[in-house]
Coordinates of N, CA and C in Angstrom, one line a residue:
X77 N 114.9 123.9 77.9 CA 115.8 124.1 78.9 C 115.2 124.2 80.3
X78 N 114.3 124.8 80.4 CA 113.1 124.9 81.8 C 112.9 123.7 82.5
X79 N 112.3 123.1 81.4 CA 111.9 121.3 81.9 C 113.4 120.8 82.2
X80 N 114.7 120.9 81.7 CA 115.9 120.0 82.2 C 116.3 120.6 83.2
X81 N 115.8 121.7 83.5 CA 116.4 122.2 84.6 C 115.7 122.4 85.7
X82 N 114.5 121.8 85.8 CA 113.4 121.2 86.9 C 114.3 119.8 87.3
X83 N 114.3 119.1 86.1 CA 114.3 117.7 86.2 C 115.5 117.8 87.3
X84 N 116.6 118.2 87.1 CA 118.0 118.1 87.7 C 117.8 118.9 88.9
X85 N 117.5 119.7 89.4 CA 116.8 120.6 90.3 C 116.1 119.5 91.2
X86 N 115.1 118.9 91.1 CA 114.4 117.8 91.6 C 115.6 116.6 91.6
X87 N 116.6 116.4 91.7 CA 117.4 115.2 91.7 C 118.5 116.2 93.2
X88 N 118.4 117.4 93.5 CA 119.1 117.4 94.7 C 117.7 118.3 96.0
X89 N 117.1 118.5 95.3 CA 115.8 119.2 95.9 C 115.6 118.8 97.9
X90 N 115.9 119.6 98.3 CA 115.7 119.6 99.9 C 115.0 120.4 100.8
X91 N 114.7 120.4 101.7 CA 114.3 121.3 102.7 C 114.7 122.7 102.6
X92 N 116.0 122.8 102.8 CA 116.7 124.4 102.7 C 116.2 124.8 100.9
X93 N 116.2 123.9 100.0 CA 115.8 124.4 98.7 C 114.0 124.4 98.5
X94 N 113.3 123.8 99.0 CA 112.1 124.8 99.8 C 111.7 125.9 100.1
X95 N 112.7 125.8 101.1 CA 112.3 126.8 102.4 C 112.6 128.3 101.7
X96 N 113.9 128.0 100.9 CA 114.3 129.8 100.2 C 113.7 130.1 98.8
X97 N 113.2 128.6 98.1 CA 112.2 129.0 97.2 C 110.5 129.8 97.6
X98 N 110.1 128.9 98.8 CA 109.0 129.5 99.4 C 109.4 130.6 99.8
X99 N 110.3 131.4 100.4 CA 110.4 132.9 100.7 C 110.0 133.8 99.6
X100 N 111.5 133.6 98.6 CA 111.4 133.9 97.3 C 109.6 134.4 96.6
X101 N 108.7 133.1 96.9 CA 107.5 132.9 96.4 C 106.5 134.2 97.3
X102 N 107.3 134.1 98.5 CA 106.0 135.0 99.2 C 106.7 136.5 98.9
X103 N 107.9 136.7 98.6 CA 108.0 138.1 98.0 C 107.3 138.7 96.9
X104 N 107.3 137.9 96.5 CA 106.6 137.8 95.1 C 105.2 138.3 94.9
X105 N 104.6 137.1 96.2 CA 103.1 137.5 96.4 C 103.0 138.7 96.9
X106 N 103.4 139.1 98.0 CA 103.5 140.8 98.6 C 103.9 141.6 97.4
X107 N 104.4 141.5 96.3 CA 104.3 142.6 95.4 C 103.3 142.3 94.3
X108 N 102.7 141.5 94.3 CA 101.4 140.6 93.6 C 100.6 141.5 94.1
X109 N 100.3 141.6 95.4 CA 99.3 142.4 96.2 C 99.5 143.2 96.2
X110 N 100.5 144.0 96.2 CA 101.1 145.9 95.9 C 100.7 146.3 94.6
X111 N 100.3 145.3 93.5 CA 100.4 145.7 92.1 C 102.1 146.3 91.6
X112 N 102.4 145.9 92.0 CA 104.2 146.2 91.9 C 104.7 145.2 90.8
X113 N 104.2 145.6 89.4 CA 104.5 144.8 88.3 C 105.8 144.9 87.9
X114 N 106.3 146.0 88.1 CA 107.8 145.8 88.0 C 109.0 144.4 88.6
X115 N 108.6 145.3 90.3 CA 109.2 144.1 91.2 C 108.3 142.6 90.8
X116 N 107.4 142.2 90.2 CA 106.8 141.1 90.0 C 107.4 140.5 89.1
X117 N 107.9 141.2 88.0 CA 109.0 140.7 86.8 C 110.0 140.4 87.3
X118 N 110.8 141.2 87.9 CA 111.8 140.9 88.3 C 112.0 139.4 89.2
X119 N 111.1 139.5 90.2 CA 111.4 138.0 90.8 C 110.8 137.3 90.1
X120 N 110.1 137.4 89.4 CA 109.6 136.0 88.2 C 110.9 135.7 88.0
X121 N 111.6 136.4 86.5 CA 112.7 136.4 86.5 C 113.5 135.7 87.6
X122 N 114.2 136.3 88.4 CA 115.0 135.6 89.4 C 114.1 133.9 89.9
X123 N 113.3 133.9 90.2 CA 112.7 132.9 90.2 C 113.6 131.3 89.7
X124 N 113.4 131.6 88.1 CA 113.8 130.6 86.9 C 114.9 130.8 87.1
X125 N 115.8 131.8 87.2 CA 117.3 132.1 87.7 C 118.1 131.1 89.1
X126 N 117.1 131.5 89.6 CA 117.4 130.4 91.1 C 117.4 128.7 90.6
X127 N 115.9 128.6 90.4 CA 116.3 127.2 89.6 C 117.4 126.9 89.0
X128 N 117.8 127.3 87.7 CA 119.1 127.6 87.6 C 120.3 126.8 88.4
X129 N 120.7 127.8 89.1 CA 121.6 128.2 89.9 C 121.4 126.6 90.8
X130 N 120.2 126.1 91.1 CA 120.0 124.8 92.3 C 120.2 123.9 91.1
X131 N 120.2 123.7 90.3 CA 120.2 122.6 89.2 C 121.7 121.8 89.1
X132 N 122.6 122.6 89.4 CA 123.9 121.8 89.7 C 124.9 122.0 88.5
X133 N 124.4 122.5 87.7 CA 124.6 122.4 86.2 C 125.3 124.2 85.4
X134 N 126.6 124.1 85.7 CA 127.2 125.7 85.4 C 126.4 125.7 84.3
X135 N 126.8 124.7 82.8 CA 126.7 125.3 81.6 C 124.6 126.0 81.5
X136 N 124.0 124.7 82.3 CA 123.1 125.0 82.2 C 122.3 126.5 82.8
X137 N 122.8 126.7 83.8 CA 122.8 127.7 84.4 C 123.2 129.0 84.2
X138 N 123.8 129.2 83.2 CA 124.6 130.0 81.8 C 123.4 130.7 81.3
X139 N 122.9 129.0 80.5 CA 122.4 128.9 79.7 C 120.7 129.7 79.4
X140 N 120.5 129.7 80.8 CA 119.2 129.6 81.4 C 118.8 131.3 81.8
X141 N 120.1 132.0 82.5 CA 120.3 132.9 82.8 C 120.1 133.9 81.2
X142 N 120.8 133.6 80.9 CA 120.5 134.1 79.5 C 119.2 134.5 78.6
X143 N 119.0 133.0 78.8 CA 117.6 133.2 78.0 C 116.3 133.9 79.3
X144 N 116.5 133.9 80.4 CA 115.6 134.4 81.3 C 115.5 135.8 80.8
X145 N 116.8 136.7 81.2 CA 116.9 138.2 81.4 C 116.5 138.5 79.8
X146 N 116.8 137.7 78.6 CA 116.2 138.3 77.4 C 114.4 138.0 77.4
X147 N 114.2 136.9 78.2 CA 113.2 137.0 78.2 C 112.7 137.9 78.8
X148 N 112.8 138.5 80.0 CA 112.1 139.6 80.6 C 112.3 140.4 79.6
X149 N 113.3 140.9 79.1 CA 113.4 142.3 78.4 C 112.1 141.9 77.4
X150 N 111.5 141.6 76.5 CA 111.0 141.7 76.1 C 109.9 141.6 76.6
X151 N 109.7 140.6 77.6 CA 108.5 141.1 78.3 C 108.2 142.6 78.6
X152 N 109.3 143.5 79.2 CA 109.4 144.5 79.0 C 108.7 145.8 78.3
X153 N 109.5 145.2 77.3 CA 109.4 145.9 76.1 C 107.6 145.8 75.3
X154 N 107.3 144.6 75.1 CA 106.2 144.3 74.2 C 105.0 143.4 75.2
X155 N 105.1 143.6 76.3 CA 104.3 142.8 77.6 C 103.5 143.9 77.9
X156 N 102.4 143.3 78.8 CA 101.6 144.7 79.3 C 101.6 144.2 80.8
X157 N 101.9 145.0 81.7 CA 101.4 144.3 83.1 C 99.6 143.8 83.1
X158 N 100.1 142.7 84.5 CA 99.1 141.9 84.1 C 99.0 140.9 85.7
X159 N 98.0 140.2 86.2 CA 98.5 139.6 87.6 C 99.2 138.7 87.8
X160 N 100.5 138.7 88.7 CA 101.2 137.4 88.7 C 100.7 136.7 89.6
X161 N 99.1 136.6 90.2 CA 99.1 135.6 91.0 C 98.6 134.4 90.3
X162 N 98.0 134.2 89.2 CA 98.4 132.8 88.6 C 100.3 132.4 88.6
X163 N 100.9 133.2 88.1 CA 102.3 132.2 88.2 C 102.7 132.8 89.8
X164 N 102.2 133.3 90.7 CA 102.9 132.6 92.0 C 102.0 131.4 92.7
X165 N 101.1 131.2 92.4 CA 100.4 129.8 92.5 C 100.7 128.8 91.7
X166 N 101.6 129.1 90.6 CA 102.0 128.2 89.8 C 103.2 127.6 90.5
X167 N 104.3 129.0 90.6 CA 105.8 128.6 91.6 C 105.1 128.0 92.8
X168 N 103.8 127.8 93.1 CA 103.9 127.4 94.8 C 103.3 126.1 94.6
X169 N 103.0 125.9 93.1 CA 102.7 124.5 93.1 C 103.5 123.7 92.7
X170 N 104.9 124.1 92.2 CA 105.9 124.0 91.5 C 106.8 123.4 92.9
X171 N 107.1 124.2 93.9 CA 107.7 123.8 94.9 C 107.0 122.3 95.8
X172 N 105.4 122.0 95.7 CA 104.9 121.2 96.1 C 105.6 119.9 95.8
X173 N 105.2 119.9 94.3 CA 105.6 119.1 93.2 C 107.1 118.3 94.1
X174 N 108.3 119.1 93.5 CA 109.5 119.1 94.0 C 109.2 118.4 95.7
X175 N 108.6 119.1 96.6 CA 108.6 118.6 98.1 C 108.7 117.2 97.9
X176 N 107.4 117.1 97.2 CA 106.3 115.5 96.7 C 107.2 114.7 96.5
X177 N 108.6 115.2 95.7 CA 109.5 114.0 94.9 C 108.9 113.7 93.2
X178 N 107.7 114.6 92.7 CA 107.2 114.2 91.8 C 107.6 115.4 90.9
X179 N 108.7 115.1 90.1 CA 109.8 115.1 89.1 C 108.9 115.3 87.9
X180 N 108.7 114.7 87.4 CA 107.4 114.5 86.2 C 106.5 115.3 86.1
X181 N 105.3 115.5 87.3 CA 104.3 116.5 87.2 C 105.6 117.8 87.5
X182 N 106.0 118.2 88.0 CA 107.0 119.5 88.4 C 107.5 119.8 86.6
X183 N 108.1 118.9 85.8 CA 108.4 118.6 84.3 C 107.2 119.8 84.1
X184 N 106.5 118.9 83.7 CA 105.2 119.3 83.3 C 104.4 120.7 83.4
X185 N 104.2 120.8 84.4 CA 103.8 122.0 85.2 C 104.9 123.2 84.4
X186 N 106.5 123.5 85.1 CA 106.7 124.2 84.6 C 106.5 124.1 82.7
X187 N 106.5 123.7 81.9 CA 106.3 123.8 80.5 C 105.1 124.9 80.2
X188 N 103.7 123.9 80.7 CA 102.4 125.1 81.0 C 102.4 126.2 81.5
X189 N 103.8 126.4 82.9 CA 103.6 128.0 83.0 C 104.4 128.8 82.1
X190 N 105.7 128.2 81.3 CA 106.4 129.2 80.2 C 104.8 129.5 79.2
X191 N 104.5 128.9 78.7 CA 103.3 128.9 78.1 C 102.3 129.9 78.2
X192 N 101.8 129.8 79.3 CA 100.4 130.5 80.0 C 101.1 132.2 80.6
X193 N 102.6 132.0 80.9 CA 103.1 133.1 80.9 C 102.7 134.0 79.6
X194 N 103.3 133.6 78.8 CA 103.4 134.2 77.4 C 102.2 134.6 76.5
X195 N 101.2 133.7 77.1 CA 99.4 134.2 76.8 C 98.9 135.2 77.9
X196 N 99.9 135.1 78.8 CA 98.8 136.6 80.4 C 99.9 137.2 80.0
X197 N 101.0 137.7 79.5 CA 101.7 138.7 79.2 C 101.9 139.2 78.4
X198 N 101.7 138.8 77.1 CA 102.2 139.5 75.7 C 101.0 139.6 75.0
X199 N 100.8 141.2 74.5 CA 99.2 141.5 73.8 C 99.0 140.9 72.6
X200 N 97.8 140.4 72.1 CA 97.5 139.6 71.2 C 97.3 140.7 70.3
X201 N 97.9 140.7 68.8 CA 97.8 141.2 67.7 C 96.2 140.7 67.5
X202 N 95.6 141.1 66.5 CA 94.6 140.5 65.7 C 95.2 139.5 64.5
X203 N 94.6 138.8 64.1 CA 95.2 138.0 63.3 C 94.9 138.7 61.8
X204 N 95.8 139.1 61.0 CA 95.1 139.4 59.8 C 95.3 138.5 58.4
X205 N 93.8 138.6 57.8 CA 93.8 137.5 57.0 C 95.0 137.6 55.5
X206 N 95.1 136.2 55.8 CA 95.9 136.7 54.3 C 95.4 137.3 53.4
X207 N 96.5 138.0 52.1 CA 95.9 138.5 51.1 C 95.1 137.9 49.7
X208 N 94.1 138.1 49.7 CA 93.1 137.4 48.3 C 94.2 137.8 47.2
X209 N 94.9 136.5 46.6 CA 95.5 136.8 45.5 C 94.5 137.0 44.4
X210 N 93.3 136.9 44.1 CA 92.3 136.9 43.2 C 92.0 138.2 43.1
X211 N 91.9 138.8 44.6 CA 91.6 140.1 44.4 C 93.1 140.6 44.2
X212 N 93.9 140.5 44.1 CA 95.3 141.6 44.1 C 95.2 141.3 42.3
X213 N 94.9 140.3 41.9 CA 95.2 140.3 40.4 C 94.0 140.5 39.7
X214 N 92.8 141.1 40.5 CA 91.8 141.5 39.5 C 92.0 142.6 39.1
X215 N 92.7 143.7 39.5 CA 93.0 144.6 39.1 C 94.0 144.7 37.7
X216 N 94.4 143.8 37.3 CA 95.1 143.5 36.0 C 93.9 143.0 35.1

């Protein structure tokens, strides 16, 4: 959904949609710099929301909204704060992309930051090994 809703986003993409993404972006960083992990989720969030909303696309935009706010919640929930200045360097290379007209890398890019989000935010269990069925039935 992310990537379709770049793609279409980059098909009306202008100046004024710029100019209020780049604000958007420097909020972001001023709470980056406050350590204000809260407010940093939140405009992450809103962030992909905005997109959204520029995409042109109600259903998508529904769609998107949806899966964002559940995503934060669980970020929430099972996330640990962490720095958002990789993903506001990410959104600021995201809007480049879009300036550029380059549709494709912008694709792209956002996929790697849902991604790279979800490795700097969510704590890694340990992996545990499966169970030796040899050993569970030596005991018989």
């Amino acid at each position: 959904m992310e990537r379709e809703t770049v793609h279409l986003a980059a098909a009306t993409w202008d100046r004024s949609a710029s100019a209020a993404f780049t604000r958007h972006v420097g909020a972001e960083r001023d709470a980056t710099d406050q350590q204000n992990h809260r407010l940093c989720g939140r405009l992450a969030a809103e962030f992909h929301i905005k997109l959204g909303e520029h995409c042109g696309n109600p259903l998508m935009e529904r769609y998107l909204s949806e899966v964002v706010w559940r995503c934060a919640l669980i970020l929430v929930v099972h996330g640990h704060p962490h720095d958002q200045s990789e993903s506001v360097a990410e959104y600021q290379e995201l809007i480049a992309l879009l300036d550029a007209g380059e549709a494709d890398a912008a694709e792209q890019l956002v996929l790697r930051h849902i991604g790279a989000v979800e490795s700097r935010a969510l704590a890694r269990t340990p992996e545990v090994a499966p169970p030796d069925l040899a050993a569970i039935l030596s005991r018989y």
